[in-house]
Coordinates of C-alpha atoms and ligand atoms in Angstrom, one line a residue:
X1469 CA 9.5 62.2 -21.8
X1470 CA 9.4 61.1 -25.4
X1471 CA 11.8 59.2 -27.5
X1472 CA 11.9 58.8 -31.3
X1473 CA 10.6 55.2 -31.1
X1474 CA 7.2 56.1 -29.6
X1475 CA 5.5 58.2 -32.1
X1476 CA 2.5 56.0 -32.2
X1477 CA 1.6 56.1 -28.5
X1478 CA 2.5 59.7 -28.2
X1479 CA 0.5 60.7 -31.2
X1480 CA -2.6 58.8 -30.0
X1481 CA -2.5 60.9 -26.9
X1482 CA -1.6 64.2 -28.3
X1483 CA -4.0 66.6 -26.7
X1484 CA -6.4 68.4 -29.0
X1485 CA -6.3 72.2 -29.4
X1486 CA -6.7 74.3 -26.3
X1487 CA -4.4 71.9 -24.5
X1488 CA -2.8 74.8 -22.7
X1489 CA -6.1 75.5 -20.9
X1490 CA -6.7 71.9 -19.8
X1491 CA -3.1 71.4 -18.8
X1492 CA -3.7 73.7 -15.9
X1493 CA -6.4 71.3 -14.7
X1494 CA -5.1 68.9 -12.1
X1495 CA -6.8 65.7 -13.0
X1496 CA -7.1 65.2 -16.7
X1497 CA -9.6 65.5 -19.4
X1498 CA -13.0 63.8 -19.7
X1499 CA -14.4 63.7 -23.2
X1500 CA -18.1 63.4 -23.4
X1501 CA -19.5 62.5 -26.9
X1502 CA -23.1 63.7 -27.0
X1503 CA -23.3 62.5 -30.6
X1504 CA -22.8 59.0 -29.2
X1505 CA -25.6 59.6 -26.6
X1506 CA -27.9 60.7 -29.4
X1507 CA -27.1 57.6 -31.5
X1508 CA -27.6 55.3 -28.5
X1509 CA -31.0 56.9 -27.9
X1510 CA -31.9 56.6 -31.6
X1511 CA -30.8 52.9 -31.5
X1512 CA -32.9 52.2 -28.4
X1513 CA -35.8 54.1 -29.9
X1514 CA -35.7 52.0 -33.1
X1515 CA -35.4 48.8 -31.0
X1516 CA -38.5 49.8 -29.0
X1517 CA -40.9 49.4 -31.9
X1518 CA -44.1 51.2 -31.2
X1519 CA -43.2 52.2 -27.6
X1520 CA -42.1 55.8 -26.9
X1521 CA -38.4 56.0 -25.9
X1522 CA -37.8 58.3 -22.9
X1523 CA -34.5 59.0 -21.3
X1524 CA -33.3 58.7 -17.7
X1525 CA -31.1 61.7 -16.7
X1526 CA -30.9 61.2 -13.0
X1527 CA -27.7 61.7 -11.0
X1528 CA -26.8 64.6 -13.4
X1529 CA -27.2 62.5 -16.4
X1530 CA -25.2 59.5 -15.0
X1531 CA -22.4 62.0 -14.1
X1532 CA -22.1 63.4 -17.6
X1533 CA -24.3 66.5 -17.3
X1534 CA -28.1 66.3 -17.2
X1535 CA -28.5 69.7 -19.0
X1536 CA -26.3 69.0 -22.0
X1537 CA -27.6 65.4 -22.3
X1538 CA -31.3 66.5 -22.1
X1539 CA -30.7 69.3 -24.6
X1540 CA -29.1 66.9 -27.0
X1541 CA -31.7 64.2 -26.7
X1542 CA -34.6 66.7 -26.9
X1543 CA -33.1 67.8 -30.2
X1544 CA -32.9 64.2 -31.3
X1545 CA -36.6 63.8 -30.5
X1546 CA -36.9 62.6 -26.9
X1547 CA -40.0 64.0 -25.3
X1548 CA -40.0 62.4 -21.8
X1549 CA -37.3 62.5 -19.2
X1550 CA -36.9 61.0 -15.7
X1551 CA -35.0 62.3 -12.7
X1552 CA -34.6 60.8 -9.3
X1553 CA -35.5 63.8 -7.1
X1554 CA -37.3 67.0 -7.7
X1555 CA -34.2 69.1 -7.2
X1556 CA -32.7 67.5 -10.4
X1557 CA -35.7 68.7 -12.5
X1558 CA -34.7 72.4 -12.9
X1559 CA -31.7 71.7 -15.1
X1560 CA -33.7 69.3 -17.3
X1561 CA -36.6 71.7 -17.6
X1562 CA -34.2 74.5 -18.7
X1563 CA -32.6 72.2 -21.3
X1564 CA -35.9 70.7 -22.6
X1565 CA -38.7 73.3 -22.1
X1566 CA -41.4 71.3 -23.9
X1567 CA -40.6 67.8 -22.5
X1568 CA -42.4 65.9 -19.8
X1569 CA -40.1 65.4 -16.7
X1570 CA -41.1 62.7 -14.3
X1571 CA -39.6 62.3 -10.7
X1572 CA -39.0 58.7 -9.6
X1573 CA -39.0 59.6 -5.8
X1574 CA -42.4 61.1 -6.2
X1575 CA -43.7 64.0 -4.1
X1576 CA -41.6 64.3 -1.0
X1577 CA -42.1 66.9 1.8
X1578 CA -41.0 70.3 0.6
X1579 CA -41.2 69.4 -3.1
X1580 CA -44.3 71.3 -4.0
X1581 CA -42.7 74.6 -5.1
X1582 CA -40.1 72.8 -7.3
X1583 CA -42.7 70.5 -8.8
X1584 CA -45.0 73.4 -9.7
X1585 CA -42.2 75.9 -10.6
X1586 CA -40.5 73.5 -13.1
X1587 CA -43.6 71.6 -14.2
X1588 CA -42.4 68.3 -13.0
X1589 CA -44.6 65.2 -12.6
X1590 CA -44.1 63.2 -9.4
X1591 CA -44.5 59.4 -9.6
X1592 CA -46.6 58.8 -6.4
X1593 CA -45.1 56.0 -4.3
X1594 CA -47.2 55.8 -1.2
X1595 CA -50.5 56.7 0.3
X1596 CA -48.7 59.5 2.2
X1597 CA -47.4 61.0 -1.0
X1598 CA -50.8 60.8 -2.6
X1599 CA -52.3 62.8 0.3
X1600 CA -49.5 65.3 0.2
X1601 CA -49.9 65.7 -3.5
X1602 CA -53.6 66.3 -3.4
X1603 CA -53.3 68.8 -0.6
X1604 CA -50.3 70.7 -1.8
X1605 CA -50.9 70.7 -5.6
X1606 CA -54.5 69.8 -6.4
X1607 CA -55.0 69.4 -10.1
X1608 CA -51.2 69.1 -10.8
X1609 CA -50.3 66.1 -13.0
X1610 CA -49.0 63.0 -11.3
X1611 CA -48.0 59.4 -12.2
X1612 CA -48.1 56.2 -10.2
X1613 CA -45.3 53.9 -9.4
X1614 CA -46.3 50.4 -8.2
X1615 CA -44.1 47.8 -6.5
X1616 CA -44.2 44.6 -8.5
X1617 CA -41.6 42.8 -6.5
X1618 CA -38.4 44.8 -6.3
X1619 CA -39.3 45.9 -2.8
X1620 CA -37.8 49.4 -3.1
X1621 CA -40.1 52.1 -4.4
X1622 CA -43.8 52.2 -5.3
X1623 CA -47.2 51.6 -3.9
X1624 CA -47.5 48.1 -2.6
X1625 CA -50.4 45.9 -3.9
X1626 CA -52.7 46.4 -0.9
X1627 CA -52.2 50.2 -0.9
X1628 CA -52.7 50.3 -4.6
X1629 CA -55.9 48.3 -4.3
X1630 CA -57.3 50.7 -1.8
X1631 CA -56.3 53.9 -3.7
X1632 CA -56.8 52.9 -7.3
X1633 CA -60.3 54.1 -7.4
X1634 CA -59.4 57.6 -6.6
X1635 CA -56.1 57.8 -8.4
X1636 CA -57.6 58.4 -11.8
X1637 CA -56.1 60.5 -14.5
X1638 CA -52.5 59.4 -13.9
X1639 CA -50.1 60.5 -16.6
X1640 CA -48.2 57.3 -16.3
X1641 CA -48.3 54.0 -14.4
X1642 CA -44.9 52.5 -14.0
X1643 CA -42.9 49.8 -12.1
X1644 CA -39.2 48.8 -12.1
X1645 CA -37.6 45.4 -12.8
X1646 CA -35.1 44.1 -10.3
X1647 CA -33.3 41.5 -12.5
X1648 CA -33.6 42.8 -16.1
X1649 CA -29.9 42.4 -16.7
X1650 CA -30.4 38.6 -16.3
X1651 CA -32.8 37.7 -19.1
X1652 CA -33.4 34.2 -17.8
X1653 CA -34.3 35.2 -14.2
X1654 CA -37.8 34.1 -13.5
X1655 CA -38.4 37.3 -11.5
X1656 CA -38.8 39.1 -14.8
X1657 CA -41.9 37.2 -15.8
X1658 CA -43.2 37.3 -12.3
X1659 CA -42.9 41.1 -12.2
X1660 CA -44.4 41.4 -15.7
X1661 CA -47.5 39.4 -14.6
X1662 CA -47.8 41.4 -11.4
X1663 CA -47.5 44.7 -13.4
X1664 CA -50.2 43.6 -15.8
X1665 CA -52.5 42.5 -13.0
X1666 CA -52.0 45.8 -11.1
X1667 CA -52.4 48.2 -14.1
X1668 CA -54.8 46.4 -16.5
X1669 CA -57.8 48.6 -17.3
X1670 CA -56.4 51.8 -15.7
X1671 CA -56.4 53.7 -18.9
X1672 CA -53.1 55.3 -18.1
X1673 CA -50.0 54.8 -20.4
X1674 CA -47.7 52.2 -18.9
X1675 CA -43.9 51.8 -18.5
X1676 CA -42.0 48.8 -17.0
X1677 CA -38.7 48.7 -18.8
X1678 CA -35.3 50.5 -18.2
X1679 CA -32.4 49.5 -20.5
X1680 CA -32.4 45.9 -19.5
X1681 CA -36.2 45.5 -19.8
X1682 CA -36.2 47.2 -23.2
X1683 CA -33.9 44.4 -24.4
X1684 CA -36.1 41.6 -22.8
X1685 CA -38.6 41.9 -25.7
X1686 CA -41.8 43.5 -26.8
X1687 CA -43.9 42.2 -23.8
X1688 CA -41.9 44.4 -21.5
X1689 CA -42.1 47.6 -23.4
X1690 CA -45.7 48.7 -23.0
X1691 CA -46.2 52.4 -24.0
X1692 CA -42.9 53.9 -22.9
X1693 CA -39.4 52.6 -22.2
X1694 CA -37.0 54.4 -19.8
X1695 CA -33.4 53.6 -20.7
X1696 CA -30.6 55.2 -18.7
X1697 CA -27.3 53.4 -18.8
X1698 CA -27.7 52.3 -22.5
X1699 CA -27.7 56.0 -23.5
X1700 CA -24.4 56.5 -21.8
X1701 CA -22.7 53.5 -23.4
X1702 CA -23.0 50.9 -20.7
X1703 CA -24.2 47.3 -20.3
X1704 CA -26.6 45.6 -20.6
X1705 CA -27.0 47.4 -23.9
X1706 CA -24.1 45.6 -25.7
X1707 CA -24.8 47.5 -28.9
X1708 CA -24.1 50.9 -27.2
X1709 CA -21.5 53.2 -28.6
X1710 CA -19.0 54.4 -26.0
X1711 CA -19.6 57.9 -24.8
X1712 CA -16.7 58.8 -22.6
X1713 CA -12.9 59.0 -22.8
X1714 CA -10.7 59.9 -19.9
X1715 CA -7.0 60.7 -20.0
X1716 CA -5.0 61.6 -16.9
X1717 CA -1.7 63.4 -17.0
X1718 CA 1.6 62.0 -15.7
X1719 CA 3.0 64.2 -12.9
X1720 CA 6.3 62.4 -12.4
X1721 CA 8.2 59.3 -13.5
X1722 CA 10.7 57.5 -11.3
X1723 CA 13.0 54.4 -11.5
X1724 CA 12.9 52.1 -8.6
X1725 CA 15.1 49.2 -7.7
X1726 CA 14.0 45.6 -7.3
X1727 CA 12.2 45.1 -4.0
X1728 CA 11.1 48.7 -3.7
X1729 CA 7.5 49.4 -2.5
X1730 CA 5.0 51.8 -4.1
X1731 CA 2.1 53.7 -2.6
X1732 CA 0.2 53.4 0.7
X1733 CA 1.0 50.2 2.6
X1734 CA 3.6 49.4 -0.1
X1735 CA 1.2 46.8 -1.4
X1736 CA 3.1 46.7 -4.7
X1737 CA 6.7 45.6 -4.8
X1738 CA 9.1 45.8 -7.7
X1739 CA 10.0 42.3 -8.9
X1740 CA 12.6 43.8 -11.2
X1741 CA 14.2 47.3 -11.6
X1742 CA 11.0 49.2 -12.5
X1743 CA 9.8 52.5 -13.8
X1744 CA 6.8 54.0 -12.0
X1745 CA 4.6 56.8 -13.4
X1746 CA 2.5 58.9 -11.0
X1747 CA -0.7 60.3 -12.4
X1748 CA -2.8 63.2 -11.3
X1749 CA -6.2 61.6 -10.4
X1750 CA -7.4 59.4 -7.6
X1751 CA -10.4 58.1 -5.7
X1752 CA -11.6 61.7 -5.1
X1753 CA -12.1 61.8 -8.9
X1754 CA -14.1 58.6 -9.0
X1755 CA -11.2 56.3 -9.7
X1756 CA -12.3 54.1 -6.9
X1757 CA -9.8 52.6 -4.4
X1758 CA -10.9 49.1 -5.4
X1759 CA -9.0 49.6 -8.7
X1760 CA -5.7 49.5 -6.9
X1761 CA -3.3 46.8 -8.2
X1762 CA -6.1 45.5 -10.4
X1763 CA -7.0 48.0 -13.2
X1764 CA -5.0 48.9 -16.2
X1765 CA -4.3 52.2 -18.0
X1766 CA -3.5 52.6 -21.6
X1767 CA -0.7 54.3 -23.5
X1768 CA -2.0 54.2 -27.1
X1769 CA -2.4 50.5 -27.8
X1770 CA -0.4 49.3 -24.8
X1771 CA -1.8 48.5 -21.4
X1772 CA 0.1 49.3 -18.2
X1773 CA -1.0 47.9 -14.8
X1774 CA -1.7 50.1 -11.8
X1775 CA 1.0 49.6 -9.2
X1776 CA -0.2 49.9 -5.6
X1777 CA -3.2 51.5 -4.0
X1778 CA -5.2 54.4 -5.5
X1779 CA -4.6 57.5 -3.4
X1780 CA -7.1 60.4 -3.1
X1781 CA -5.5 62.5 -5.9
X1782 CA -2.9 60.2 -7.4
X1783 CA -2.5 56.9 -9.2
X1784 CA 0.8 54.9 -9.8
X1785 CA 1.3 52.7 -12.8
X1786 CA 4.1 50.3 -13.7
X1787 CA 5.3 51.7 -17.1
X1788 CA 8.6 49.6 -17.2
X1789 CA 7.6 48.0 -20.4
X1790 CA 6.8 51.2 -22.3
X1791 CA 9.5 52.4 -24.7
X1792 CA 8.7 55.8 -23.4
X1793 CA 6.2 57.5 -21.1
X1794 CA 3.5 59.7 -22.7
X1795 CA 2.3 62.9 -21.1
X1796 CA -1.0 61.3 -20.2
X1797 CA -2.4 57.8 -19.9
X1798 CA -5.9 56.8 -20.8
X1799 CA -8.2 55.5 -18.1
X1800 CA -11.3 55.1 -20.3
X1801 CA -11.1 54.9 -24.1
X1802 CA -11.2 52.6 -27.1
X1803 CA -9.3 49.8 -25.2
X1804 CA -11.1 50.0 -21.9
X1805 CA -14.7 51.1 -21.6
X1806 CA -16.7 51.8 -18.5
X1807 CA -17.7 48.2 -18.1
X1808 CA -14.2 46.8 -18.5
X1809 CA -12.9 49.2 -15.9
X1810 CA -15.8 48.4 -13.7
X1811 CA -15.0 44.7 -13.9
X1812 CA -11.4 45.3 -12.9
X1813 CA -12.6 47.3 -9.9
X1814 CA -15.3 44.8 -8.9
X1815 CA -18.2 47.1 -9.6
X1816 CA -20.6 48.1 -12.5
X1817 CA -20.3 50.7 -15.2
X1818 CA -23.1 52.8 -13.6
X1819 CA -20.9 53.4 -10.6
X1820 CA -17.8 54.2 -12.6
X1821 CA -19.8 56.8 -14.6
X1822 CA -21.6 58.5 -11.8
X1823 CA -18.4 58.7 -9.7
X1824 CA -16.5 60.7 -12.3
X1825 CA -15.6 63.8 -10.3
X1826 CA -15.8 67.5 -10.8
X1827 CA -12.1 68.1 -11.2
X1828 CA -11.8 66.9 -14.8
X1829 CA -11.7 69.3 -17.6
X1830 CA -14.9 68.3 -19.4
X1831 CA -14.8 68.5 -23.2
X1832 CA -18.2 68.0 -24.7
X1833 CA -18.2 67.0 -28.4
X1834 CA -21.0 66.3 -30.8
X1835 CA -23.7 68.4 -29.3
Ligands
LIG2657 C1 -32.3 54.3 -12.9 C2 -33.7 53.8 -13.3 C3 -34.0 53.6 -14.7 C4 -32.9 53.5 -15.8 O1 -32.2 52.3 -15.6 P1 -31.0 51.9 -16.5 O2 -30.7 50.5 -16.0 O3 -29.9 52.8 -16.3 O4 -31.5 51.9 -17.9 C5 -35.3 53.4 -15.1 N1 -36.3 53.3 -14.1 C6 -36.0 53.5 -12.8 C7 -37.1 53.5 -11.9 C8 -34.7 53.8 -12.4 O5 -34.5 53.9 -11.1

């Protein structure tokens, strides 16, 4: 598949050692740079001034591996982690034995054994959860999540007013911002005022900011910030270092005549005699169907457009303008980060990351 004029693109994509092993994998290689995760945490920690910088590792560390991420960040100095549900806590506890691990969804029915067994701290969201927690795990640490306007999770103001007197000794009082990625949105200040009013005088450490809130300024940072996406290289932390690279092998290359169709529905038609590369990854691997005919792949420094719909296990790209077709094309890399790919697919970097499937060979670097 190579010709002498293409050393540059080919070299850029030359697989690292142990390629023989990964070549047997069907859908390509996902490089995860834990060194970059550590540097992103360090940068957010520095930016947070006096506030402690925690780390959100829900959804298996935004798809990159909660265990390895938590281990790397604990080594870097992170002491507080957040997961979405109790069942995610075990991997984090194993990776960071001395850390505090909070659970956003609080204390749901059936959680007691896991909360106790792994020493997890539920963030109580409702009067029902508070009753359950006191009955099932009296004396076990808890935090409080209040709803300051997002309308999703947390005690509502009336419930909080009624329970506040008995919910003493909380390890953390927190709330979540709905519009932190839009700094000028008036909802940010409204939620800040509501959070202050609801938590003033409680005596518990407080936390309001995720990645976006951390960047809104010191007023939003309180005692602890809880970045997630910024650690993994995504917006709204523009200063983040990219964490992932993804290359996908070419299965087959074909020449098609002008007018030929490609893929399901033949939504792509050759406007000239064309060369089509078929790659071994698809929407079952998180390369969501909305990318079809919109996103680009990269051969070294050269972009090639997807041609046609994304299939479950395959992609097709128009490689007519490449002097030669490398053995793999890059989906995520120096020329296209998670947010650029997300934009082409009409979504956000969070969804691209968390969708990355289990079939990739995962290469962790920079532990
Ligand atoms: C997901 C989440 C975070 C982290 O958000 P990012 O935007 O990824 O930084 C923080 N707090 C809560 C409650 C969350 O659900």
